[in-house]
Coordinates of N, CA and C in Angstrom, one line a residue:
M27 N 107.5 85.0 92.2 CA 106.2 85.6 92.6 C 106.5 86.5 93.8
T28 N 105.9 87.7 93.7 CA 106.1 88.7 94.8 C 105.2 88.4 96.0
K29 N 105.6 89.1 97.1 CA 104.7 89.0 98.3 C 103.3 89.4 98.0
E30 N 103.1 90.5 97.2 CA 101.8 91.0 96.9 C 101.0 90.0 96.1
E31 N 101.7 89.4 95.1 CA 101.0 88.4 94.3 C 100.6 87.2 95.1
L32 N 101.5 86.8 96.0 CA 101.1 85.7 96.9 C 100.0 86.0 97.9
K33 N 100.0 87.2 98.3 CA 98.8 87.7 99.2 C 97.5 87.5 98.4
I34 N 97.5 88.0 97.1 CA 96.3 87.9 96.3 C 96.0 86.4 96.1
R35 N 97.0 85.6 95.8 CA 96.8 84.2 95.5 C 96.2 83.4 96.7
T36 N 96.8 83.7 97.9 CA 96.2 83.0 99.1 C 94.8 83.5 99.4
K37 N 94.6 84.7 99.3 CA 93.2 85.2 99.5 C 92.2 84.6 98.5
S38 N 92.6 84.5 97.2 CA 91.8 83.9 96.2 C 91.5 82.5 96.5
F39 N 92.5 81.8 97.1 CA 92.3 80.4 97.5 C 91.3 80.3 98.6
A40 N 91.3 81.2 99.5 CA 90.4 81.2 100.6 C 89.0 81.5 100.1
I41 N 88.8 82.4 99.2 CA 87.5 82.8 98.7 C 87.0 81.7 97.8
R42 N 87.8 81.1 96.9 CA 87.3 80.0 96.1 C 86.9 78.8 97.0
T43 N 87.6 78.5 98.0 CA 87.3 77.4 98.9 C 86.0 77.7 99.6
F44 N 85.8 79.0 100.1 CA 84.5 79.3 100.7 C 83.3 79.1 99.8
K45 N 83.5 79.6 98.5 CA 82.4 79.5 97.5 C 82.1 78.0 97.2
F46 N 83.2 77.2 97.2 CA 83.1 75.8 97.0 C 82.3 75.1 98.1
L47 N 82.6 75.5 99.3 CA 81.9 75.0 100.5 C 80.4 75.4 100.6
M48 N 80.1 76.6 100.1 CA 78.7 77.1 100.1 C 77.8 76.2 99.2
A49 N 78.4 75.5 98.2 CA 77.6 74.7 97.3 C 77.7 73.2 97.6
I50 N 78.5 72.8 98.6 CA 78.7 71.4 98.9 C 77.5 70.8 99.6
E51 N 77.5 69.5 99.5 CA 76.4 68.7 100.2 C 76.3 69.1 101.7
K52 N 75.1 69.1 102.2 CA 75.0 69.5 103.6 C 74.4 68.4 104.4
N53 N 75.1 68.1 105.5 CA 74.7 67.2 106.6 C 75.6 67.3 107.7
K54 N 75.3 66.8 108.9 CA 76.2 67.0 110.1 C 77.6 66.7 109.9
A55 N 77.9 65.5 109.3 CA 79.3 65.0 109.1 C 80.0 66.0 108.1
V56 N 79.4 66.3 107.0 CA 80.0 67.1 106.0 C 80.2 68.5 106.5
D57 N 79.3 69.0 107.4 CA 79.4 70.3 108.0 C 80.7 70.4 108.8
V58 N 81.0 69.3 109.5 CA 82.3 69.3 110.3 C 83.5 69.5 109.4
V59 N 83.5 68.7 108.4 CA 84.6 68.7 107.4 C 84.7 70.1 106.8
S60 N 83.6 70.6 106.4 CA 83.5 72.0 105.7 C 84.0 73.0 106.6
Y61 N 83.7 73.0 107.9 CA 84.1 74.0 108.9 C 85.7 73.9 109.0
Q62 N 86.2 72.7 109.1 CA 87.6 72.5 109.2 C 88.4 73.1 108.0
L63 N 87.8 72.8 106.8 CA 88.5 73.3 105.6 C 88.3 74.8 105.5
F64 N 87.2 75.4 105.9 CA 87.0 76.8 105.9 C 88.1 77.5 106.8
K65 N 88.2 77.0 108.0 CA 89.2 77.5 108.9 C 90.6 77.5 108.4
S66 N 91.0 76.3 107.9 CA 92.4 76.2 107.5 C 92.7 77.0 106.2
S67 N 91.8 77.0 105.2 CA 92.0 77.8 104.0 C 92.0 79.3 104.3
S68 N 91.1 79.8 105.1 CA 91.1 81.2 105.4 C 92.4 81.6 106.3
S69 N 92.8 80.6 107.1 CA 94.0 80.9 107.9 C 95.3 81.0 107.0
V70 N 95.3 80.3 105.9 CA 96.4 80.5 104.9 C 96.6 81.9 104.5
A71 N 95.4 82.5 104.1 CA 95.5 83.9 103.6 C 95.7 84.9 104.8
A72 N 95.1 84.7 105.9 CA 95.2 85.6 107.0 C 96.6 85.6 107.6
N73 N 97.2 84.4 107.7 CA 98.5 84.3 108.3 C 99.6 84.7 107.3
Y74 N 99.3 84.5 106.0 CA 100.4 85.0 105.1 C 100.5 86.5 105.1
R75 N 99.4 87.2 105.4 CA 99.5 88.6 105.6 C 100.4 89.0 106.8
A76 N 100.3 88.2 107.8 CA 101.1 88.4 109.0 C 102.6 88.1 108.6
V77 N 102.8 87.1 107.8 CA 104.2 86.8 107.4 C 104.8 88.0 106.7
C78 N 104.1 88.7 105.9 CA 104.6 89.9 105.2 C 105.0 91.0 106.1
R79 N 104.5 90.9 107.4 CA 104.9 91.9 108.4 C 106.0 91.4 109.3
G80 N 106.6 90.3 109.0 CA 107.6 89.7 109.9 C 108.7 90.7 110.2
K81 N 109.1 90.8 111.4 CA 110.1 91.7 111.9 C 111.6 91.3 111.7
S82 N 111.8 90.0 111.6 CA 113.1 89.4 111.5 C 113.0 88.1 110.7
D83 N 114.1 87.6 110.3 CA 114.1 86.3 109.6 C 113.5 85.2 110.4
S84 N 113.8 85.2 111.7 CA 113.2 84.2 112.6 C 111.7 84.4 112.7
D85 N 111.2 85.6 112.9 CA 109.8 85.9 113.0 C 109.1 85.5 111.7
F86 N 109.7 85.9 110.6 CA 109.2 85.5 109.2 C 109.1 84.0 109.1
L87 N 110.1 83.3 109.5 CA 110.2 81.8 109.4 C 109.1 81.2 110.3
N88 N 108.9 81.6 111.5 CA 107.9 81.0 112.4 C 106.5 81.2 111.8
K89 N 106.2 82.4 111.3 CA 104.9 82.7 110.8 C 104.7 81.9 109.5
L90 N 105.7 81.8 108.7 CA 105.6 81.0 107.5 C 105.3 79.5 107.7
K91 N 105.9 79.0 108.8 CA 105.6 77.6 109.2 C 104.1 77.4 109.5
V92 N 103.5 78.4 110.1 CA 102.1 78.3 110.4 C 101.3 78.3 109.0
V93 N 101.7 79.1 108.1 CA 101.0 79.2 106.8 C 101.2 77.8 106.1
D94 N 102.4 77.3 106.1 CA 102.6 76.0 105.5 C 101.8 74.9 106.1
E95 N 101.7 74.9 107.4 CA 100.8 73.9 108.1 C 99.4 74.0 107.7
E96 N 98.9 75.2 107.6 CA 97.5 75.5 107.3 C 97.2 75.1 105.8
A97 N 98.1 75.4 105.0 CA 98.0 75.0 103.5 C 97.9 73.5 103.4
D98 N 98.8 72.8 104.2 CA 98.8 71.3 104.2 C 97.5 70.8 104.8
E99 N 97.0 71.4 105.8 CA 95.8 70.9 106.4 C 94.6 71.1 105.4
S100 N 94.6 72.2 104.7 CA 93.6 72.5 103.7 C 93.7 71.4 102.6
L101 N 94.9 71.0 102.2 CA 95.1 69.9 101.2 C 94.5 68.6 101.8
F102 N 94.7 68.4 103.0 CA 94.2 67.1 103.7 C 92.7 67.1 103.6
W103 N 92.0 68.2 104.0 CA 90.5 68.2 104.0 C 90.0 68.1 102.6
L104 N 90.6 68.7 101.6 CA 90.2 68.6 100.2 C 90.3 67.2 99.7
E105 N 91.4 66.5 100.0 CA 91.6 65.1 99.6 C 90.6 64.2 100.4
F106 N 90.3 64.6 101.6 CA 89.3 63.9 102.4 C 87.9 63.9 101.7
I107 N 87.5 65.1 101.3 CA 86.3 65.3 100.6 C 86.3 64.4 99.3
K108 N 87.3 64.4 98.6 CA 87.4 63.6 97.4 C 87.3 62.1 97.7
E109 N 88.1 61.7 98.7 CA 88.1 60.2 99.0 C 86.7 59.7 99.6
L110 N 86.0 60.6 100.2 CA 84.7 60.3 100.8 C 83.6 60.4 99.7
E111 N 84.0 60.9 98.6 CA 83.1 61.1 97.4 C 81.9 61.9 97.8
I112 N 82.1 63.0 98.6 CA 81.1 63.9 99.0 C 80.6 64.6 97.8
D113 N 79.2 64.8 97.7 CA 78.6 65.5 96.6 C 79.1 66.9 96.5
C114 N 79.8 67.3 95.4 CA 80.3 68.6 95.2 C 80.7 68.8 93.8
D115 N 81.2 70.0 93.5 CA 81.7 70.3 92.1 C 83.1 69.7 92.0
K116 N 83.1 68.5 91.3 CA 84.4 67.7 91.2 C 85.5 68.5 90.5
I117 N 85.1 69.3 89.5 CA 86.1 70.0 88.8 C 86.8 71.1 89.7
E118 N 86.0 71.8 90.4 CA 86.5 72.8 91.3 C 87.3 72.1 92.4
L119 N 86.8 71.0 92.9 CA 87.6 70.3 93.9 C 89.0 69.9 93.4
E120 N 89.1 69.5 92.2 CA 90.4 69.1 91.7 C 91.3 70.4 91.5
K121 N 90.7 71.5 91.1 CA 91.5 72.7 91.0 C 91.9 73.2 92.4
L122 N 91.1 73.1 93.4 CA 91.5 73.5 94.8 C 92.6 72.6 95.3
I123 N 92.5 71.3 95.0 CA 93.5 70.3 95.5 C 94.9 70.7 94.8
K124 N 94.8 71.0 93.5 CA 96.0 71.4 92.8 C 96.6 72.7 93.4
E125 N 95.8 73.7 93.7 CA 96.2 75.0 94.2 C 96.8 74.8 95.6
A126 N 96.1 74.0 96.5 CA 96.6 73.7 97.8 C 98.0 73.0 97.8
D127 N 98.1 72.1 96.9 CA 99.4 71.4 96.7 C 100.5 72.4 96.3
E128 N 100.2 73.2 95.3 CA 101.2 74.2 94.9 C 101.5 75.2 96.0
L129 N 100.6 75.6 96.8 CA 100.9 76.5 97.9 C 101.8 75.8 98.9
V130 N 101.5 74.6 99.2 CA 102.4 73.8 100.2 C 103.8 73.8 99.6
S131 N 103.9 73.5 98.3 CA 105.3 73.5 97.7 C 106.0 74.8 97.8
I132 N 105.2 75.9 97.5 CA 105.8 77.3 97.6 C 106.3 77.6 99.0
F133 N 105.4 77.3 100.0 CA 105.8 77.7 101.4 C 106.9 76.8 101.9
S134 N 106.8 75.5 101.6 CA 107.9 74.6 102.0 C 109.2 75.0 101.5
A135 N 109.3 75.4 100.2 CA 110.5 75.8 99.6 C 111.0 77.1 100.2
A136 N 110.1 78.0 100.5 CA 110.5 79.3 101.2 C 111.0 79.0 102.6
I137 N 110.5 78.1 103.3 CA 111.0 77.7 104.6 C 112.4 77.2 104.5
R138 N 112.6 76.3 103.6 CA 114.0 75.8 103.4 C 115.0 76.9 103.0
T139 N 114.6 77.8 102.2 CA 115.4 79.0 101.8 C 115.8 79.8 103.0
I140 N 114.8 80.2 103.8 CA 115.0 81.0 105.0 C 115.9 80.3 106.0
K141 N 115.6 79.0 106.2 CA 116.4 78.2 107.2 C 117.9 78.3 106.7
N142 N 118.2 78.1 105.4 CA 119.5 78.1 104.9 C 120.1 79.5 105.1
K143 N 119.3 80.6 104.9 CA 119.8 81.9 105.1 C 120.2 82.2 106.6
I144 N 119.4 81.7 107.5 CA 119.6 81.9 108.9 C 120.9 81.2 109.3
R145 N 121.1 80.0 108.8 CA 122.3 79.2 109.2 C 123.6 79.8 108.7
N146 N 123.5 80.5 107.6 CA 124.7 81.1 107.0 C 125.0 82.5 107.4

């Protein structure tokens, strides 16, 4: 997957998450969870764009770590919604969980690759 394809994929994840959250159950507790998920999912996309502008391997690695953390946080909030059985589109929730998990895997693997490159 190219950097451009991953930019599109991370932005799509943020947009899909936002649309999912627009239709989710509304109350004070759920609003807190929704806000956290919105912040982390949009951060994946925004920070990945910054990764693509990294000036060195070390800069690229540091920025990629932030993206990995935000993707993992998004996965946490999606799983949290599922486990709390919050009223939402369950099919889309499962798709978002799958996508967040895949993004975490992609970014974690990229981090390992960069670390190995820096060491050698």
